Short mmCIF file of C-alpha atoms in Angstrom, two decimals:
data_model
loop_
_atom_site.label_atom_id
_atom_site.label_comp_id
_atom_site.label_asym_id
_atom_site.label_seq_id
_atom_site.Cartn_x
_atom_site.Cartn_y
_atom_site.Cartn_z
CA UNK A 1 90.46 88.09 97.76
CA UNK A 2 91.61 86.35 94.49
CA UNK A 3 90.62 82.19 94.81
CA UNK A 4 93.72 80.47 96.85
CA UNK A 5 94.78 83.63 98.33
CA UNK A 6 92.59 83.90 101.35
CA UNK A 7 96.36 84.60 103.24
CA UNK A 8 96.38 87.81 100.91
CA UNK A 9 93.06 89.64 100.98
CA UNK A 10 92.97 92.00 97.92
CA UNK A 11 92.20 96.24 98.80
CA UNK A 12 91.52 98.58 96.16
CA UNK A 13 92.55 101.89 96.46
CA UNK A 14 90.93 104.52 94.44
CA UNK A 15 93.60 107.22 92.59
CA UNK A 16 92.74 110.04 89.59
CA UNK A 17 93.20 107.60 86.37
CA UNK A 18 93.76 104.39 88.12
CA UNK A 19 92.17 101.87 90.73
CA UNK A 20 94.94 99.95 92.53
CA UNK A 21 94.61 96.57 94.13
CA UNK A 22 96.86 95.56 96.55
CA UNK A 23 97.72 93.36 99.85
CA UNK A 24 99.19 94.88 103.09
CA UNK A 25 99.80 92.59 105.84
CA UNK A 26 102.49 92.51 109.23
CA UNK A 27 103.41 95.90 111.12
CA UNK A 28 106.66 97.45 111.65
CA UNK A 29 108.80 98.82 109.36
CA UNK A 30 107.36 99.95 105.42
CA UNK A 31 108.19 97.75 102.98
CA UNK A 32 106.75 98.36 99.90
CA UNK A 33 106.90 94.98 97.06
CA UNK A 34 106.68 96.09 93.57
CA UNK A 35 106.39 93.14 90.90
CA UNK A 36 108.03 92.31 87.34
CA UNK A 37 106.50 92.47 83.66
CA UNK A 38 103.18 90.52 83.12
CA UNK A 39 102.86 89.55 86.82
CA UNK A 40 100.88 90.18 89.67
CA UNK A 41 101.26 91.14 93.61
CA UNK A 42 100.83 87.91 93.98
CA UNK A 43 104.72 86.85 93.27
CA UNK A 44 105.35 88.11 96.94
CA UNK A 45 102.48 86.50 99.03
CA UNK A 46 104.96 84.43 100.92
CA UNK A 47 107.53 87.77 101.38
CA UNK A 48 104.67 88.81 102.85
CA UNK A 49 102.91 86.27 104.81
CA UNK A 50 106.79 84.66 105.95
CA UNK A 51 109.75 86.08 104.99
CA UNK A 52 109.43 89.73 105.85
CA UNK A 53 106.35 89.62 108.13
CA UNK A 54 108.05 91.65 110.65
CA UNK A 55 107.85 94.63 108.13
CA UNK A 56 104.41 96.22 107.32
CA UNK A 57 104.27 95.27 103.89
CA UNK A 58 102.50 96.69 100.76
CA UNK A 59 102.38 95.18 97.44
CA UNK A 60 100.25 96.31 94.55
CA UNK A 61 99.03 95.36 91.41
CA UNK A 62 101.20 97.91 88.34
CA UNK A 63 98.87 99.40 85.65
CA UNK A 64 97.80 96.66 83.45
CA UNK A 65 98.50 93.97 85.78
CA UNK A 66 96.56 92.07 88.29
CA UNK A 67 93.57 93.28 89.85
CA UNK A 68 94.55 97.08 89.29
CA UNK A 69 92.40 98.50 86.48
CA UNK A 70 93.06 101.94 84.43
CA UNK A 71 92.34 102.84 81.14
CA UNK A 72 95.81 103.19 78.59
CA UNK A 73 96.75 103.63 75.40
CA UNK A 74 100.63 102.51 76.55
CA UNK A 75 102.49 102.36 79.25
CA UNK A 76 105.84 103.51 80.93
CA UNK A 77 107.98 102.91 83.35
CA UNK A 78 107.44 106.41 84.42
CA UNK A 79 104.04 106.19 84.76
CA UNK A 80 104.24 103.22 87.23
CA UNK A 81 106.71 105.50 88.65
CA UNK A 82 104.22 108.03 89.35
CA UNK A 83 101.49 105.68 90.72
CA UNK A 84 103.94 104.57 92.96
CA UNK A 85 104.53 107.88 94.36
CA UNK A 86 100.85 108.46 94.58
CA UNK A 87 99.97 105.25 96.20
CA UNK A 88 102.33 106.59 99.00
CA UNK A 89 100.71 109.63 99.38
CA UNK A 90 97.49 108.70 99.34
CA UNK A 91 98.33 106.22 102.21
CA UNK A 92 100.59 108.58 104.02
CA UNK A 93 103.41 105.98 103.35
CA UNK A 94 106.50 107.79 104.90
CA UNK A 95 110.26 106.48 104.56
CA UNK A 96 109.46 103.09 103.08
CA UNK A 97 111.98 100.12 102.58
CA UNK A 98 111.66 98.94 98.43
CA UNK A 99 111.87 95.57 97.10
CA UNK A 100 111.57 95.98 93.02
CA UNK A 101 111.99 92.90 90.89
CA UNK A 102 112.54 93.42 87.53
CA UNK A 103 110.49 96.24 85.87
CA UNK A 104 109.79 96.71 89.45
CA UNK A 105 113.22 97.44 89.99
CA UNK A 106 113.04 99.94 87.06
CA UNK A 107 110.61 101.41 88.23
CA UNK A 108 112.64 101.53 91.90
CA UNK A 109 115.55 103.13 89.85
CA UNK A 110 113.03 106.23 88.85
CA UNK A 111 111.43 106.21 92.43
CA UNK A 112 114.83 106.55 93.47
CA UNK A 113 115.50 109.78 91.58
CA UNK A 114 112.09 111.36 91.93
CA UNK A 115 111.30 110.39 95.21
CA UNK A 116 113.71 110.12 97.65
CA UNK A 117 112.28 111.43 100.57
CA UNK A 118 109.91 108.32 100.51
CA UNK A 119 112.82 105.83 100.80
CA UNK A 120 114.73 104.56 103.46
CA UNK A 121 116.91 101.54 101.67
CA UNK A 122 115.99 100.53 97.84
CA UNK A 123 116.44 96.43 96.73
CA UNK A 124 116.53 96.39 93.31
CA UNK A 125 116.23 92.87 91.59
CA UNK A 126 117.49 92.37 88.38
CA UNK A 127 116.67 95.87 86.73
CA UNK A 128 118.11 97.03 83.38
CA UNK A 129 118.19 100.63 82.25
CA UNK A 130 118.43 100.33 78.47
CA UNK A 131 116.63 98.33 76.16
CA UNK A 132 120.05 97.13 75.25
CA UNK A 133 120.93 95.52 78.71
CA UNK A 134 118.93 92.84 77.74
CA UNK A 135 119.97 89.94 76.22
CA UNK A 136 119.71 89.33 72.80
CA UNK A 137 118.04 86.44 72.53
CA UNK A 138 115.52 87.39 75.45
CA UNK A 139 115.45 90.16 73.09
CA UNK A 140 114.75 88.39 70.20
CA UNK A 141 111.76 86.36 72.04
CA UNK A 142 110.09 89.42 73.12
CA UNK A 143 110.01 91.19 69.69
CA UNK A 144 108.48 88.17 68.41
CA UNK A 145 105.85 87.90 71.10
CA UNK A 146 104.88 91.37 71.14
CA UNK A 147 104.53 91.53 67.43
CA UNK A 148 102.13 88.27 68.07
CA UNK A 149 100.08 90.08 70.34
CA UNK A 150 99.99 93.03 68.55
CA UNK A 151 98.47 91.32 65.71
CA UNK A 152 96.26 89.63 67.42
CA UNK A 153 94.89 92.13 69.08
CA UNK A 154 94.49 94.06 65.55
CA UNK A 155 92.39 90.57 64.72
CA UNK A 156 90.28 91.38 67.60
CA UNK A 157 91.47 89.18 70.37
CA UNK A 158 92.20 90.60 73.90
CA UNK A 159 95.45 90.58 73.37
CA UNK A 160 96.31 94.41 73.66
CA UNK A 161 97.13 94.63 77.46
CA UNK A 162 100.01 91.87 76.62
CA UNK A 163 101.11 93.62 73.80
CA UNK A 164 101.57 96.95 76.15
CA UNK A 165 103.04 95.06 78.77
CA UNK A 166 105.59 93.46 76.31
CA UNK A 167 106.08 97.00 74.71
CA UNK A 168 107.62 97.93 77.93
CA UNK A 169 110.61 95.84 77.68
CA UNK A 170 111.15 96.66 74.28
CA UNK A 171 111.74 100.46 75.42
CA UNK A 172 114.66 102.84 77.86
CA UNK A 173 113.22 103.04 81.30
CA UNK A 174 114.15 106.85 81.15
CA UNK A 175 116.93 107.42 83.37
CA UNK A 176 120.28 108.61 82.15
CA UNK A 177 123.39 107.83 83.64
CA UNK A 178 123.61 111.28 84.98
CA UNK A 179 120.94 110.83 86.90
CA UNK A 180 121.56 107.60 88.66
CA UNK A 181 124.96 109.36 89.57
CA UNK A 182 122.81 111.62 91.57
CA UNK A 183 120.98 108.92 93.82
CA UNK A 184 122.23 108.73 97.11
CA UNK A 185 120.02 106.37 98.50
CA UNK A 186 121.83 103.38 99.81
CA UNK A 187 120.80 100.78 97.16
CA UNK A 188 121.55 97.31 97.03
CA UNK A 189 121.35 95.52 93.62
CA UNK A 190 120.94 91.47 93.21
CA UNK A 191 120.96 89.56 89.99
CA UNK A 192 120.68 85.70 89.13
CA UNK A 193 124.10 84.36 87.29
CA UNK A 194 121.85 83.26 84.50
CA UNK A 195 120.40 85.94 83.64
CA UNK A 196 118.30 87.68 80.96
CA UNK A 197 120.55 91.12 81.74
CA UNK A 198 123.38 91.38 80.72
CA UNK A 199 125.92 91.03 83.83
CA UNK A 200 128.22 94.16 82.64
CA UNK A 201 125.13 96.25 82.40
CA UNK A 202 124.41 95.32 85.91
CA UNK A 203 127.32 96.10 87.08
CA UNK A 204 127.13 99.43 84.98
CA UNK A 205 124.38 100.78 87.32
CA UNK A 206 125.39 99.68 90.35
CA UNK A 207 128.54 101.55 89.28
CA UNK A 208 126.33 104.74 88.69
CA UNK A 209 124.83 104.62 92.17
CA UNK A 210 127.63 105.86 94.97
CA UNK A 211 125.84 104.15 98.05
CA UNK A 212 125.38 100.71 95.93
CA UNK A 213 126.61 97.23 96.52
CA UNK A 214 125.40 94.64 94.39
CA UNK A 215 125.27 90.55 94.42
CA UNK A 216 125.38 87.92 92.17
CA UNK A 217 122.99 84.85 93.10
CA UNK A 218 124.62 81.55 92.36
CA UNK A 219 122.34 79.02 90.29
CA UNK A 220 119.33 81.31 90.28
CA UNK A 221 117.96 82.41 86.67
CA UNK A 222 115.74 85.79 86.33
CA UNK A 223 112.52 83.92 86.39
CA UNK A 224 113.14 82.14 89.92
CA UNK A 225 115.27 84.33 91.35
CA UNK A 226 112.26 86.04 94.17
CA UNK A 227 112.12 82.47 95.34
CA UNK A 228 116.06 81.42 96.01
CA UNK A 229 116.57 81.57 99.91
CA UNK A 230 119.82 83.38 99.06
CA UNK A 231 118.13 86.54 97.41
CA UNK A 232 115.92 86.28 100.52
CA UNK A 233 118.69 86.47 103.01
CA UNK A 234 120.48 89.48 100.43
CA UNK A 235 117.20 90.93 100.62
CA UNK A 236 117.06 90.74 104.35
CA UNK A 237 120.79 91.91 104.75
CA UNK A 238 120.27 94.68 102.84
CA UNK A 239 117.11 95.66 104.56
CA UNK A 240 119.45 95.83 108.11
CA UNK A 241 122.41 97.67 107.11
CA UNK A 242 123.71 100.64 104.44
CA UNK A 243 125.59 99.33 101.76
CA UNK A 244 129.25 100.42 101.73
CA UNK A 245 131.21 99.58 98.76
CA UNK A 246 130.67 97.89 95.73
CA UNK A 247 131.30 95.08 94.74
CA UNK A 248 130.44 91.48 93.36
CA UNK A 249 130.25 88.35 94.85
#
């Protein structure tokens, strides 16, 4: 277990190409926690140890984050995609509730499409499809930062892994809108009303998806919107019940 996290002992579970680390804790229903850009497994300790500890809950570490460790020359969405998928297998996860936040709900978009038989009900938190869903000034700031790691890393600082992470949000996820019209997995979408995606392109996918409702989170902003007791109980309600419309609240 990481220092401070003795509530959230760390496994390791060994895949072709990849060694991921993750925490599993409660029984019941799957519930599989997939974290954001340049985090960690660690952004849902207490979804695991409190709010949804009557679901058997899984959370691991995405290539290049946390405690997982692979070797990469970049990576995708669709690659965290597919060690998803194999992390289930390997397992024998079977019809598993999602919680994705962020590039964790990217990744839930392609898990979605690919996977289906895996999923009972998919949460996606603040996801974005196109590069150009983001905001332009968020934008802006991660262009900047990557190009700062980047260089960096060409000086010979350990900066590489950040500059791949922030690569990732510079790129399409790799999903068309085709494709999301094909999901039929009931999918409920939440977003913070300040966010760093733009609303309408929010609203664009949910409008993709035929079994989608999505939310709007008063006050939150992208960054805290995991801990808001509102996108809890959303999260929650949309664990208990298909979604039937859309719509926006």
């Amino acid at each position: 277990a990481e220092p401070g996290d003795s509530l959230m002992p760390t496994q390791y579970l060994n895949l072709p190409g990849i060694k991921i680390a993750y925490s599993e804790a409660g029984s019941g229903q799957n519930l599989l926690l997939l974290h954001g850009n340049s985090e960690s497994k660690k952004i849902f300790t207490l979804y695991q140890s409190n709010y949804f500890s009557e679901f058997h809950t899984y959370a691991p570490d995405s290539r290049g984050h946390g405690q997982s460790q692979s070797v990469d020359s970049e990576y995708s969405i669709q690659q965290y995609c597919n060690d998803t998928i194999a992390f289930c297998q390997s397992l024998n996860i079977e019809k598993t509730n999602l919680i994705g936040y962020s590039d964790g709900a990217n990744s839930g978009l392609l898990l979605a499409r690919d996977a289906p038989h895996l999923f009972n009900r998919v949460i996606l938190v603040s996801p974005n499809y196109l590069v150009s869903g983001t905001d332009e000034k968020t934008l802006e700031i991660f262009t900047i930062t990557y190009k700062i790691w980047l260089y960096l890393s060409r000086l010979g600082l350990p900066t590489r892994k950040a500059a791949m992470r922030y690569a990732l949000m510079l790129n399409d996820i790799g999903i068309s809108a085709e494709e999301m019209k094909s999901i039929r997995l009931p999918v409920k979408i939440i977003y913070a009303e300040k966010e760093m995606i733009k609303e309408d392109h929010i609203l664009e996918i949910a409008g993709y998806i035929s079994n989608a409702e999505v939310e709007r989170i008063t006050g939150a902003t992208h960054m805290n919107i995991l801990q808001q007791p509102a996108a809890v109980t959303k999260c929650s309600s949309g664990l208990q019940s298909n979604p039937i419309s859309t719509c926006c609240c």
